[in-house]
mmCIF file of C-alpha atoms and ligand atoms in Angstrom:
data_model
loop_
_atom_site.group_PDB
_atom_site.id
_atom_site.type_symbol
_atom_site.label_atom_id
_atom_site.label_comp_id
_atom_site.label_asym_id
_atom_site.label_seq_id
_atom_site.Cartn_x
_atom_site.Cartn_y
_atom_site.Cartn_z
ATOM 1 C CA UNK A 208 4.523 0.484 -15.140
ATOM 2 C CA UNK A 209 4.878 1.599 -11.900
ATOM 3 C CA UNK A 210 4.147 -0.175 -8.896
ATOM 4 C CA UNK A 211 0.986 1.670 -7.108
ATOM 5 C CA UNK A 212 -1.035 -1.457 -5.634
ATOM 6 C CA UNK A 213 -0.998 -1.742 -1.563
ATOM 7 C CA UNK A 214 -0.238 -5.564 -1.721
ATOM 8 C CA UNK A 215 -0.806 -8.251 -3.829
ATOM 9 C CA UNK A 216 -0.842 -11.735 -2.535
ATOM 10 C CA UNK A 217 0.419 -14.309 -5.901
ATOM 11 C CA UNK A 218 -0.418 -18.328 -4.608
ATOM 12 C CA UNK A 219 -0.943 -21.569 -5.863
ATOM 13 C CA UNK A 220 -4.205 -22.553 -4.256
ATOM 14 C CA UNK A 221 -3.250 -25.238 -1.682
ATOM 15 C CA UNK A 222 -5.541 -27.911 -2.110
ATOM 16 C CA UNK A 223 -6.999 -26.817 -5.916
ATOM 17 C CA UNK A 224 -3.435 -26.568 -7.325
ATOM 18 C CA UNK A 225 -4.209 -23.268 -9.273
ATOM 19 C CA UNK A 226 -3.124 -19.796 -9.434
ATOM 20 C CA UNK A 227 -4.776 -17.471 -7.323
ATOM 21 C CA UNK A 228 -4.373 -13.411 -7.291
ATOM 22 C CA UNK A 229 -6.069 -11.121 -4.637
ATOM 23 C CA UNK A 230 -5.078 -7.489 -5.469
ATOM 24 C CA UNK A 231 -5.456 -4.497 -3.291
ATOM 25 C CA UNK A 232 -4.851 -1.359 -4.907
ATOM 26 C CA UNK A 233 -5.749 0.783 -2.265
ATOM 27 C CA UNK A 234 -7.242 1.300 1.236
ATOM 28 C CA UNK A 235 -7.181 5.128 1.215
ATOM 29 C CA UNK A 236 -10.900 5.838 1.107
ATOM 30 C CA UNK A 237 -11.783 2.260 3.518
ATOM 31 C CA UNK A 238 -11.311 -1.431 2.842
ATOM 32 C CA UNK A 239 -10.772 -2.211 -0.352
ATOM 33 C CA UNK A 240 -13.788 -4.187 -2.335
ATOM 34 C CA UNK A 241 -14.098 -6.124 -5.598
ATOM 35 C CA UNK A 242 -15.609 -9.493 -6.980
ATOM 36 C CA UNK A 243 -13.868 -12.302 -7.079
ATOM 37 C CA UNK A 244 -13.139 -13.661 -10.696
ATOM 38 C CA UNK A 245 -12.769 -17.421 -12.191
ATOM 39 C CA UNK A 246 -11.982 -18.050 -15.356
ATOM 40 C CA UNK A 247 -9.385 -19.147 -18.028
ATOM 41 C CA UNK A 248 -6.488 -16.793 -19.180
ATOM 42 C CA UNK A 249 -3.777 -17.931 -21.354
ATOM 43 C CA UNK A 250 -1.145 -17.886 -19.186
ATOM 44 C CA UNK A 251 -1.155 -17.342 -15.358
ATOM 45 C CA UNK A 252 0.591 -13.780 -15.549
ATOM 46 C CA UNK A 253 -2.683 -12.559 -17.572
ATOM 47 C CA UNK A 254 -4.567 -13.226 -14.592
ATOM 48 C CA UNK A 255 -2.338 -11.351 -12.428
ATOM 49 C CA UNK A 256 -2.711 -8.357 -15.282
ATOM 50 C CA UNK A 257 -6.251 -8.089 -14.827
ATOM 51 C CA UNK A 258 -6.422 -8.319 -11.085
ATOM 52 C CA UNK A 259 -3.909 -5.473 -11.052
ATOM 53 C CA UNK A 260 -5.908 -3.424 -13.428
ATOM 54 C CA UNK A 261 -9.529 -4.493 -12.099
ATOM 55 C CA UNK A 262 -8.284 -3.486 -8.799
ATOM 56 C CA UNK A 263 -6.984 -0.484 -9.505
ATOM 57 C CA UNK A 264 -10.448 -0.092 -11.437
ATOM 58 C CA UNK A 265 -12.129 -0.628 -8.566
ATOM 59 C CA UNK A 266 -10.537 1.969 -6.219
ATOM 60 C CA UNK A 267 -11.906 4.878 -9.292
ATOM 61 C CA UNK A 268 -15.354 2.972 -9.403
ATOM 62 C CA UNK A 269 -15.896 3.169 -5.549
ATOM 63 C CA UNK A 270 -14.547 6.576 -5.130
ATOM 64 C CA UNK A 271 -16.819 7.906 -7.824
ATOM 65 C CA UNK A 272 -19.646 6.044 -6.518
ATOM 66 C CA UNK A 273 -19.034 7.782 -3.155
ATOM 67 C CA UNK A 274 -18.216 4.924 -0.855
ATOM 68 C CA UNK A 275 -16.299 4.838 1.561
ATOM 69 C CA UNK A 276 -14.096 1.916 0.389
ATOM 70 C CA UNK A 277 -11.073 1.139 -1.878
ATOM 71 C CA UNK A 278 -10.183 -1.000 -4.703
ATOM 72 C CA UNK A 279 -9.091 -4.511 -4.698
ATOM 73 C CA UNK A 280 -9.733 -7.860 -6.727
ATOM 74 C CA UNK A 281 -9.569 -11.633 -6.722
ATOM 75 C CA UNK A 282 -8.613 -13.597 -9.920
ATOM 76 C CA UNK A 283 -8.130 -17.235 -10.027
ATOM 77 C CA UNK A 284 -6.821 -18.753 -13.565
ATOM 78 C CA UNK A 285 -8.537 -21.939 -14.610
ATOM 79 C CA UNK A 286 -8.087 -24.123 -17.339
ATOM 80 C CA UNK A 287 -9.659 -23.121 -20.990
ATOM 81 C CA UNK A 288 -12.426 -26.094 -20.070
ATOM 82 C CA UNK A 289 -13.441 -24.475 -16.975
ATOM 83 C CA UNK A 290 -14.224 -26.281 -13.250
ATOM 84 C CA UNK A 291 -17.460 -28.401 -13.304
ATOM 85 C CA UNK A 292 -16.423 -31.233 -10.587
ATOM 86 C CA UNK A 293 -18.122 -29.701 -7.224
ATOM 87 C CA UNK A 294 -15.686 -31.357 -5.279
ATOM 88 C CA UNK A 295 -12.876 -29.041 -7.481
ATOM 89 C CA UNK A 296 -14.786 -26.055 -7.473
ATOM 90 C CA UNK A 297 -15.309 -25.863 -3.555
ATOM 91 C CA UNK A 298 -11.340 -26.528 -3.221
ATOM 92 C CA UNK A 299 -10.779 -23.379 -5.270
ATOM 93 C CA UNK A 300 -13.024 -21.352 -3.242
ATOM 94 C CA UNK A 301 -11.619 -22.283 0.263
ATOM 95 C CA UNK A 302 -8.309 -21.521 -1.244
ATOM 96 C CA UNK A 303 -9.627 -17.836 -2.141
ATOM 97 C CA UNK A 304 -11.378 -17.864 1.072
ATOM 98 C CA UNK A 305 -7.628 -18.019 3.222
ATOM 99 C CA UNK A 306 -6.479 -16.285 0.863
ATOM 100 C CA UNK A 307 -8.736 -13.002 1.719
ATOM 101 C CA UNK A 308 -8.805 -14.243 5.572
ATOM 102 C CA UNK A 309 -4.958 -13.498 5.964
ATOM 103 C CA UNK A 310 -5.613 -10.042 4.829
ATOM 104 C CA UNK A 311 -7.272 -9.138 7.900
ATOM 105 C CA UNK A 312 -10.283 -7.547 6.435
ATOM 106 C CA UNK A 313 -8.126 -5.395 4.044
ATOM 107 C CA UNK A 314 -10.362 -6.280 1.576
ATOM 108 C CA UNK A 315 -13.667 -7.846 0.921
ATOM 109 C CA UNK A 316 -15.032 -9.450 -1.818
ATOM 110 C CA UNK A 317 -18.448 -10.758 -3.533
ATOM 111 C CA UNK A 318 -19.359 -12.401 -7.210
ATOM 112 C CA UNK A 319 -17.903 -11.464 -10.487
ATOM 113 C CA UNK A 320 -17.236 -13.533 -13.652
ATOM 114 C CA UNK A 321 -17.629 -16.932 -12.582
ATOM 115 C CA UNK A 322 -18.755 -16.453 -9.329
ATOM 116 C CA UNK A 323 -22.051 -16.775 -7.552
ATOM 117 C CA UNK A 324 -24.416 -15.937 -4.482
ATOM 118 C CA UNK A 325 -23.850 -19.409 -3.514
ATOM 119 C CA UNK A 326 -20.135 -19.372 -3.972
ATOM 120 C CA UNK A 327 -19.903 -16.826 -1.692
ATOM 121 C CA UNK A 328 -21.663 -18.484 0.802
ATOM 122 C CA UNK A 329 -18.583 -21.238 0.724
ATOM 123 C CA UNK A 330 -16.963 -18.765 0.880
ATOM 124 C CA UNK A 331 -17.759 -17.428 4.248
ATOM 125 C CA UNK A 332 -17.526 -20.568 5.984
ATOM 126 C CA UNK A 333 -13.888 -19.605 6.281
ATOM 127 C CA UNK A 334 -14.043 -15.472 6.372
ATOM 128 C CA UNK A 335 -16.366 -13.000 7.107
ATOM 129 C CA UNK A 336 -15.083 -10.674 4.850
ATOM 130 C CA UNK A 337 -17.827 -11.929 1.759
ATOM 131 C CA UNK A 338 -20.881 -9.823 0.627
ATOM 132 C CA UNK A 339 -23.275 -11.096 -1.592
ATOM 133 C CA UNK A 340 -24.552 -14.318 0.091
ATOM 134 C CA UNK A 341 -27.580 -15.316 -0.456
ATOM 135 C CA UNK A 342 -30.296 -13.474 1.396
ATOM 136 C CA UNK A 343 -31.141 -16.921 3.259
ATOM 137 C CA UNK A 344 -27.825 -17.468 4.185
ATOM 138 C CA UNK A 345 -28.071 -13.376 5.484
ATOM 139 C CA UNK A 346 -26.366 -11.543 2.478
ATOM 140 C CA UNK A 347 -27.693 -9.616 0.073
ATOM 141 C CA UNK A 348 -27.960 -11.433 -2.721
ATOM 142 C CA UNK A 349 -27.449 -12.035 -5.946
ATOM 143 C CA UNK A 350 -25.690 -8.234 -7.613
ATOM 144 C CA UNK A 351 -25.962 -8.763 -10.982
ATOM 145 C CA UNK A 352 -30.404 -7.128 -11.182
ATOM 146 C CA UNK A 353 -28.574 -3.907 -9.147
ATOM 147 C CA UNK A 354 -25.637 -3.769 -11.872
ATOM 148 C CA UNK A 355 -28.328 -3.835 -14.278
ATOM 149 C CA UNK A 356 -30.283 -1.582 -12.598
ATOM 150 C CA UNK A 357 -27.436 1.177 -12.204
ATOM 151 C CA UNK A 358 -26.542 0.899 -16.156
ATOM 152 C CA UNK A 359 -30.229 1.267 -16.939
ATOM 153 C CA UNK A 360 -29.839 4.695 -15.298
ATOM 154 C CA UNK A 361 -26.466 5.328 -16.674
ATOM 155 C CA UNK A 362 -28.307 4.991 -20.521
ATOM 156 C CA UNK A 363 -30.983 7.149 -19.493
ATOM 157 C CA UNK A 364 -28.227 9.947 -19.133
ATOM 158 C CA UNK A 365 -26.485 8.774 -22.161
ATOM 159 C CA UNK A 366 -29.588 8.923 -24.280
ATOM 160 C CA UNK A 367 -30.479 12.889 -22.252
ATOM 161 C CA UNK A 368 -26.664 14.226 -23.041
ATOM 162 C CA UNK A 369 -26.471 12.764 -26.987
ATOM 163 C CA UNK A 370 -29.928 13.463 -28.137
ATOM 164 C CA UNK A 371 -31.516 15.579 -25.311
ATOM 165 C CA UNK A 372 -34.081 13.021 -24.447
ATOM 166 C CA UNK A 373 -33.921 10.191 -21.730
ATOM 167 C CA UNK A 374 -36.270 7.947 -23.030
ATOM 168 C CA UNK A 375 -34.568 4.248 -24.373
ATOM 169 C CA UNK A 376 -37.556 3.361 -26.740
ATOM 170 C CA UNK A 377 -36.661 5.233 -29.386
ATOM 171 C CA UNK A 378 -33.180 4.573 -29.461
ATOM 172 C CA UNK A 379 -31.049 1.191 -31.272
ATOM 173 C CA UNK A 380 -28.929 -0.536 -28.838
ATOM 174 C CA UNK A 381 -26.530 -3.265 -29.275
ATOM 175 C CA UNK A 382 -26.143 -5.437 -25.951
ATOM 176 C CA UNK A 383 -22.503 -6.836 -26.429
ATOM 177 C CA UNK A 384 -22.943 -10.175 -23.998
ATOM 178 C CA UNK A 385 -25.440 -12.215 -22.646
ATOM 179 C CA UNK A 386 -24.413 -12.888 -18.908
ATOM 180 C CA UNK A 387 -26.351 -12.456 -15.902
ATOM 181 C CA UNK A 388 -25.831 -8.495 -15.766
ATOM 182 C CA UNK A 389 -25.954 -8.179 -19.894
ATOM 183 C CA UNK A 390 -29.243 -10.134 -19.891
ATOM 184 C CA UNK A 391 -30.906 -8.228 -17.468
ATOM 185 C CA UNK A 392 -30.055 -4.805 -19.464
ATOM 186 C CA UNK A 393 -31.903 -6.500 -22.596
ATOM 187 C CA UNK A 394 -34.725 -7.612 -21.212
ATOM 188 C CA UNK A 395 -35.229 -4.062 -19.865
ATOM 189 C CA UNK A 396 -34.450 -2.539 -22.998
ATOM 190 C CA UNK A 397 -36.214 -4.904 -24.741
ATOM 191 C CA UNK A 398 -39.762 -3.929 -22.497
ATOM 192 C CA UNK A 399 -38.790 0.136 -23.000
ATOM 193 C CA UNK A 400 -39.470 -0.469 -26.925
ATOM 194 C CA UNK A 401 -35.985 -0.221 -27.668
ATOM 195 C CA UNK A 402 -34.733 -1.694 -31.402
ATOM 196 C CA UNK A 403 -31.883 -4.103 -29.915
ATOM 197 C CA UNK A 404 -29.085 -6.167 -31.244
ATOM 198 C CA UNK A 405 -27.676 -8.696 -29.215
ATOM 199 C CA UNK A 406 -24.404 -11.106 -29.207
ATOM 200 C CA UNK A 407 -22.802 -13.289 -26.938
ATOM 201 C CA UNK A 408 -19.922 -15.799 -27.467
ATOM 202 C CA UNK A 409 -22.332 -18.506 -26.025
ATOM 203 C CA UNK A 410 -24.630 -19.589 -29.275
ATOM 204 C CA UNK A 411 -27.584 -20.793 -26.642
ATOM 205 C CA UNK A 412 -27.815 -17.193 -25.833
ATOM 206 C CA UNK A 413 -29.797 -17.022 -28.693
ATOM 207 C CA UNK A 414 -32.913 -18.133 -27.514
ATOM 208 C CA UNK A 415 -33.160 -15.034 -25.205
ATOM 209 C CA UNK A 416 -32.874 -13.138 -28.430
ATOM 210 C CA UNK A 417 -35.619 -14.936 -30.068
ATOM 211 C CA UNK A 418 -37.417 -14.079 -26.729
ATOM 212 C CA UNK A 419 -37.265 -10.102 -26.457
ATOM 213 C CA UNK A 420 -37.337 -10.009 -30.435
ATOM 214 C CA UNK A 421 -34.109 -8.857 -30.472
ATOM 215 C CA UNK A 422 -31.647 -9.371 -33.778
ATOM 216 C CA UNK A 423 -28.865 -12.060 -33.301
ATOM 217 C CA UNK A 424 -25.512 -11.085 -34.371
ATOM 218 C CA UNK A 425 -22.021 -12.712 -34.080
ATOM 219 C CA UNK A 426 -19.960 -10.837 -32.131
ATOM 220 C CA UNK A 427 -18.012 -8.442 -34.517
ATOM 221 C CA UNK A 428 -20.691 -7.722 -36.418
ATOM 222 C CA UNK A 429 -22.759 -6.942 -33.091
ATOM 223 C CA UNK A 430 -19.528 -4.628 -32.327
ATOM 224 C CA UNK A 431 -19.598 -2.739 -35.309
ATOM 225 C CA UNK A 432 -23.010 -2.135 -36.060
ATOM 226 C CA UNK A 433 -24.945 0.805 -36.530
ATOM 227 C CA UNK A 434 -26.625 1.754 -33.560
ATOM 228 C CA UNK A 435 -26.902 4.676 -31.078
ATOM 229 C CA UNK A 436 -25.591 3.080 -28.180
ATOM 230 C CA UNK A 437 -23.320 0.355 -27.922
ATOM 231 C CA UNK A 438 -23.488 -1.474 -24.282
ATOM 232 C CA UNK A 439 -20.496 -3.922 -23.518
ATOM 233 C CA UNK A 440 -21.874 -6.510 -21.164
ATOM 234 C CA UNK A 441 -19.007 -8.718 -21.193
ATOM 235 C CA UNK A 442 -15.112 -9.051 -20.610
ATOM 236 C CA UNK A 443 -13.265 -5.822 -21.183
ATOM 237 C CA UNK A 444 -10.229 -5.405 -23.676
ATOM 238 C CA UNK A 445 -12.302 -4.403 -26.349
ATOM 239 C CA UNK A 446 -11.781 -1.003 -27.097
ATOM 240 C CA UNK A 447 -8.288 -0.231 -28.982
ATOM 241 C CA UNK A 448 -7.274 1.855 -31.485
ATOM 242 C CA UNK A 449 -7.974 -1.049 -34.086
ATOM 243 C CA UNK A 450 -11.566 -1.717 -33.167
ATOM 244 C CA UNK A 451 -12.441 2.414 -32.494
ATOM 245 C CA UNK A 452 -11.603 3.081 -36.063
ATOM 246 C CA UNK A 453 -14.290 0.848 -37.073
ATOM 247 C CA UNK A 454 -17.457 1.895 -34.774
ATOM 248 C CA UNK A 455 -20.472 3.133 -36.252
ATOM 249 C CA UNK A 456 -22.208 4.163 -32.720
ATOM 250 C CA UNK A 457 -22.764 7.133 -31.270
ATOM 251 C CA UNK A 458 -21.853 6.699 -27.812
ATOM 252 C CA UNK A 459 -21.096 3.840 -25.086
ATOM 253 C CA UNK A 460 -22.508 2.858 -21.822
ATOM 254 C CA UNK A 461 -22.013 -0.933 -20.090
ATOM 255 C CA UNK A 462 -21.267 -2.951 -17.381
ATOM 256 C CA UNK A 463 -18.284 -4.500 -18.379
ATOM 257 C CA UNK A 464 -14.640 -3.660 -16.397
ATOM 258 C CA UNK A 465 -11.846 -2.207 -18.021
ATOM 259 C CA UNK A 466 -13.218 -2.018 -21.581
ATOM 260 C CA UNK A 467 -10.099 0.437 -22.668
ATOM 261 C CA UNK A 468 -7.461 -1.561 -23.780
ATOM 262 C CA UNK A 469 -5.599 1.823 -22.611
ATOM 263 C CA UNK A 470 -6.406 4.903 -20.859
ATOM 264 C CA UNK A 471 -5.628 7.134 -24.292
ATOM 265 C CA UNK A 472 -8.066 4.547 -26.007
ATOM 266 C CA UNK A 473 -10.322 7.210 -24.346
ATOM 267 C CA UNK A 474 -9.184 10.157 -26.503
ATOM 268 C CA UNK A 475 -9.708 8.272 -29.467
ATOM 269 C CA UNK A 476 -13.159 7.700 -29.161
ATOM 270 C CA UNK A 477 -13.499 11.757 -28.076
ATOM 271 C CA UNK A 478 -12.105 12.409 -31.694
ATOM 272 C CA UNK A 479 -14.592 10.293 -33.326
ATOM 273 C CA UNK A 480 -17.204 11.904 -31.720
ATOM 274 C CA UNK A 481 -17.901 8.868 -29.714
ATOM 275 C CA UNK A 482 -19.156 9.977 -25.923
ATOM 276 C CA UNK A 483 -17.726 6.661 -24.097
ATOM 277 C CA UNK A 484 -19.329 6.574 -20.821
ATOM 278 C CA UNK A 485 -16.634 5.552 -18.008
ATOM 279 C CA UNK A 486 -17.417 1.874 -16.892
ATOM 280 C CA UNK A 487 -15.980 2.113 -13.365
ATOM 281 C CA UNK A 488 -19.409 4.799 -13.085
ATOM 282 C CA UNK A 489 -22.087 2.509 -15.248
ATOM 283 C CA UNK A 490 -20.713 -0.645 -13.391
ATOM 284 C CA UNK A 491 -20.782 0.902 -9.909
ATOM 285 C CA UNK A 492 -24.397 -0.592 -9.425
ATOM 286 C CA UNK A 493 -23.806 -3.636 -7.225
ATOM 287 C CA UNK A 494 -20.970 -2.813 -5.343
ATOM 288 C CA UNK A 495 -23.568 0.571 -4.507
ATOM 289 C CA UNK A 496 -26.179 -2.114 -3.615
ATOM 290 C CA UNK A 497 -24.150 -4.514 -1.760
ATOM 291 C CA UNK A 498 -22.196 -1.746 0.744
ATOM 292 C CA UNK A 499 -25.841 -0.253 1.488
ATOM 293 C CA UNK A 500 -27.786 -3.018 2.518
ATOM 294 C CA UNK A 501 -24.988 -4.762 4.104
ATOM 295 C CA UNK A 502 -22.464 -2.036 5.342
ATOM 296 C CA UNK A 503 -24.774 0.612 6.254
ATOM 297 C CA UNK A 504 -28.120 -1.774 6.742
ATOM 298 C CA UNK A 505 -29.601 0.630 4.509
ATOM 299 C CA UNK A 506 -33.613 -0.228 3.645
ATOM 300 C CA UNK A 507 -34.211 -1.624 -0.412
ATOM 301 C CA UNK A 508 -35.683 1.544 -0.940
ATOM 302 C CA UNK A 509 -32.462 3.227 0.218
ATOM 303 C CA UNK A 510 -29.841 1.235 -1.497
ATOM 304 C CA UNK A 511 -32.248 1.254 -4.656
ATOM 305 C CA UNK A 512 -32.017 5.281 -4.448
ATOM 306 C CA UNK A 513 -28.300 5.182 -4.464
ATOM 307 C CA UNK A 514 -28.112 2.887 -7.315
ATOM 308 C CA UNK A 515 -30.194 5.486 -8.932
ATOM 309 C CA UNK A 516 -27.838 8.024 -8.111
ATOM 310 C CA UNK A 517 -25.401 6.191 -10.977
ATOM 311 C CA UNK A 518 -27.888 8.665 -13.860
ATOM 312 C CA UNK A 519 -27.236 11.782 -11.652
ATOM 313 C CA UNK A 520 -22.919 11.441 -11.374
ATOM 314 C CA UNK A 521 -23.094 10.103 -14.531
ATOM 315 C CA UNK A 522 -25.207 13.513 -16.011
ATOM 316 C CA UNK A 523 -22.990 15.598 -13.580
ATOM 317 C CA UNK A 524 -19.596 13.796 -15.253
ATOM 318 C CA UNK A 525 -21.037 14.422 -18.710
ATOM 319 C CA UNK A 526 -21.957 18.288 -18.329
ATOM 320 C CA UNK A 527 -18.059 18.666 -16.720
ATOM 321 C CA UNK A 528 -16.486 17.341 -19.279
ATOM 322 C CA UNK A 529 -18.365 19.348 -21.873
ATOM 323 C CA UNK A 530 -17.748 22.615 -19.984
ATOM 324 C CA UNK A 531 -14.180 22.061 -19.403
ATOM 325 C CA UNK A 532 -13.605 20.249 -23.222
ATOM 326 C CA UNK A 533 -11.982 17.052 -22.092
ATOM 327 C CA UNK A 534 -13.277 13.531 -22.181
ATOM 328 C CA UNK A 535 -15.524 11.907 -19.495
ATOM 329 C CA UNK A 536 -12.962 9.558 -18.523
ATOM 330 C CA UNK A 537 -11.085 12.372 -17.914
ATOM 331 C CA UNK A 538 -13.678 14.401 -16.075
ATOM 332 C CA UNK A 539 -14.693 10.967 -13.765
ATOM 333 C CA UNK A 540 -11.228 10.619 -12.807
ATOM 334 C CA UNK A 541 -10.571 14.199 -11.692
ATOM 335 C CA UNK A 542 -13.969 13.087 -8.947
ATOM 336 C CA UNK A 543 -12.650 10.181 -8.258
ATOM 337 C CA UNK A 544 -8.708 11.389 -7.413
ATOM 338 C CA UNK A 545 -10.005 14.318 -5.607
ATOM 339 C CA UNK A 546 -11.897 12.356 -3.466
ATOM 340 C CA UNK A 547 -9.080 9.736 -2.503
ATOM 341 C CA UNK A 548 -6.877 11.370 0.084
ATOM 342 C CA UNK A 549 -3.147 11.048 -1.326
ATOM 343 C CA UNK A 550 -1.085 8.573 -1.305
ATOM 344 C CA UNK A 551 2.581 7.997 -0.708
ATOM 345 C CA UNK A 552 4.842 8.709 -3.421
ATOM 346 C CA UNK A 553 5.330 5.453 -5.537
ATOM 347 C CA UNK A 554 9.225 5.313 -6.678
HETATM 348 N N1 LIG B 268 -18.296 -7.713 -9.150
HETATM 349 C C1 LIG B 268 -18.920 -6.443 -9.114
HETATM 350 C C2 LIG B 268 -17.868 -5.348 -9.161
HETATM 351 O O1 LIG B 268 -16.699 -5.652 -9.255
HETATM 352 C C3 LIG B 268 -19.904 -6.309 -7.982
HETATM 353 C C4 LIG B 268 -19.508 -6.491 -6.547
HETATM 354 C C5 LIG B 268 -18.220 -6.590 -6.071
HETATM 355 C C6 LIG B 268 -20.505 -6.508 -5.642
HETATM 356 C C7 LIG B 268 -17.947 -6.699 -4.730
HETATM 357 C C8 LIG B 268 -20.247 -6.596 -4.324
HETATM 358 C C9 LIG B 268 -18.973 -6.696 -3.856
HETATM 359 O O2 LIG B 268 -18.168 -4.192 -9.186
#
């Protein structure tokens, strides 16, 4: 694989002990932006994978979105049990929070998997370069209700392109995860009159099923079942040529990052007849939300607009890639490349 990523700092967190990725892929477009991830990986050099590829993820997401900022990505591995001692968890995030203050604002982060408002906010007590605090503490808060908010829009241009109407209530959906972003996309579906299916790896998520009436499933079934739109709301890796083979949706629209397991994953799905709507556009919600209110000191009402905007480049993507007969990943990328100015030449 090539080597295309502007730097990449590898540590063991001084005083947590742990490994500790922050990945920029580029600063072509502005300073590079992504979350900043916690959680477990088998082995240390998994971690580093998926910051290199949620980085690099991040540069197509912003450029797409319009922004005037690049892609980069914190990861830090932690054990398969997870971090629950305070005292621990506040060691790993002044080790991230160095770790992003040496760049010298070549990058910025805010939440992701495992992260919080309120992380952030420890966060900033050793860089400024943090979005997302909470709005008390002067950020803007808590991203996952504008990530939501942008793949709610993102479905309604789904649902317009595969069956010429936008409306979700008449439509199955099957919400693959039950986190803070995947929740919110249920309940909303759930209130449109939408028939909904719902999994998550976390068996108390089940209550929220009982709560919007929504059927439980175990994961693979949730995968595979017959619905209209399938919407992956949780870690990525789940599209390969094994699992494509066995869908029984007509399209697919969610928050989650890298759900290819590979870029050609994407012509698969075209064959089947499967419209797969790029993540780095559906997900592009709360990084939209974040950079307005806190980069441009946009008004709600103006960063809620933009997040809107997600239905219109998504609709736009959609009719492109029909015209010109390739696949919407293929059609988003061809925005988002000829929007970053080029690069050097990577030997
Ligand atoms: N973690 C989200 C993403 O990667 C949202 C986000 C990132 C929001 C960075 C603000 C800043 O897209």
């Amino acid at each position: 694989m090539p080597f295309h990523h502007e730097q990449v700092c590898v540590r063991r967190g001084p005083r947590s002990g742990l490994p500790l990725i922050v990945a920029v892929h580029s600063t072509a477009l502005g300073q590079a932006i992504g979350g900043c991830r916690i959680t477990s990986y088998p082995h240390w050099s998994d971690a580093l994978d998926d910051a290199l590829r949620l980085s690099a993820a991040m540069t197509d997401k912003c450029a797409v979105a319009g922004l005037p900022n690049g892609g980069g990505k914190t990861v830090v591995a932690v054990p398969p049990e997870g971090i629950t001692d305070p005292a621990a968890r506040r060691a790993i995030l002044l080790d991230v929070a160095d770790a992003i203050d040496a760049l010298d604002g070549a990058y910025v982060t805010g939440p992701d998997v495992g992260t919080s408002p309120e992380d952030m906010a420890v966060l900033a007590e050793r860089t400024p370069h943090v979005f997302c605090r909470p709005q008390q503490a002067g950020g803007s808060g808590d991203s996952s209700t504008h990530t939501a908010a942008g793949v709610v829009t993102a479905l309604h241009a789904v649902c317009d392109a595969v069956f010429g109407l936008p409306q979700l209530g008449a439509r199955r959906f099957a919400v693959l995860g039950l986190g803070r972003v995947g929740a919110h996309v249920a309940r909303h579906l759930a209130a449109a009159g939408a028939d909904l299916v719902v999994t998550d790896i976390d068996t108390t998520k089940r209550q929220l099923a009982d709560e919007l009436g929504a059927a439980w499933r175990d994961p693979d079934s949730a995968l595979y079942a017959e619905v209209d739109i399938l919407v992956p709301a949780a870690l990525g890796d789940i599209f390969t040529p094994g699992t494509v083979s066995r869908l029984r949706c007509a399209a697919i629209a969610g928050p989650a990052n890298n759900q290819l397991d590979e870029p050609d994953t994407a012509d698969l799905l075209h064959q089947r007849g499967i419209l797969w709507a790029p993540d780095f556009v559906v997900s592009a919600g709360g990084v939209i939300h974040a950079t307005a209110i806190e980069l441009h000191h946009e008004t709600t009402e103006q960063a809620t607009a933009r997040v809107r905007g997600i239905g219109d480049t998504l609709a736009r993507i959609l009719r492109d890639a029909a015209q010109t007969r390739v696949t919407p990943a293929a059609a988003a990328l061809t925005l988002a490349r000829n929007r970053i100015p080029r690069a050097a030449p990577t030997v």
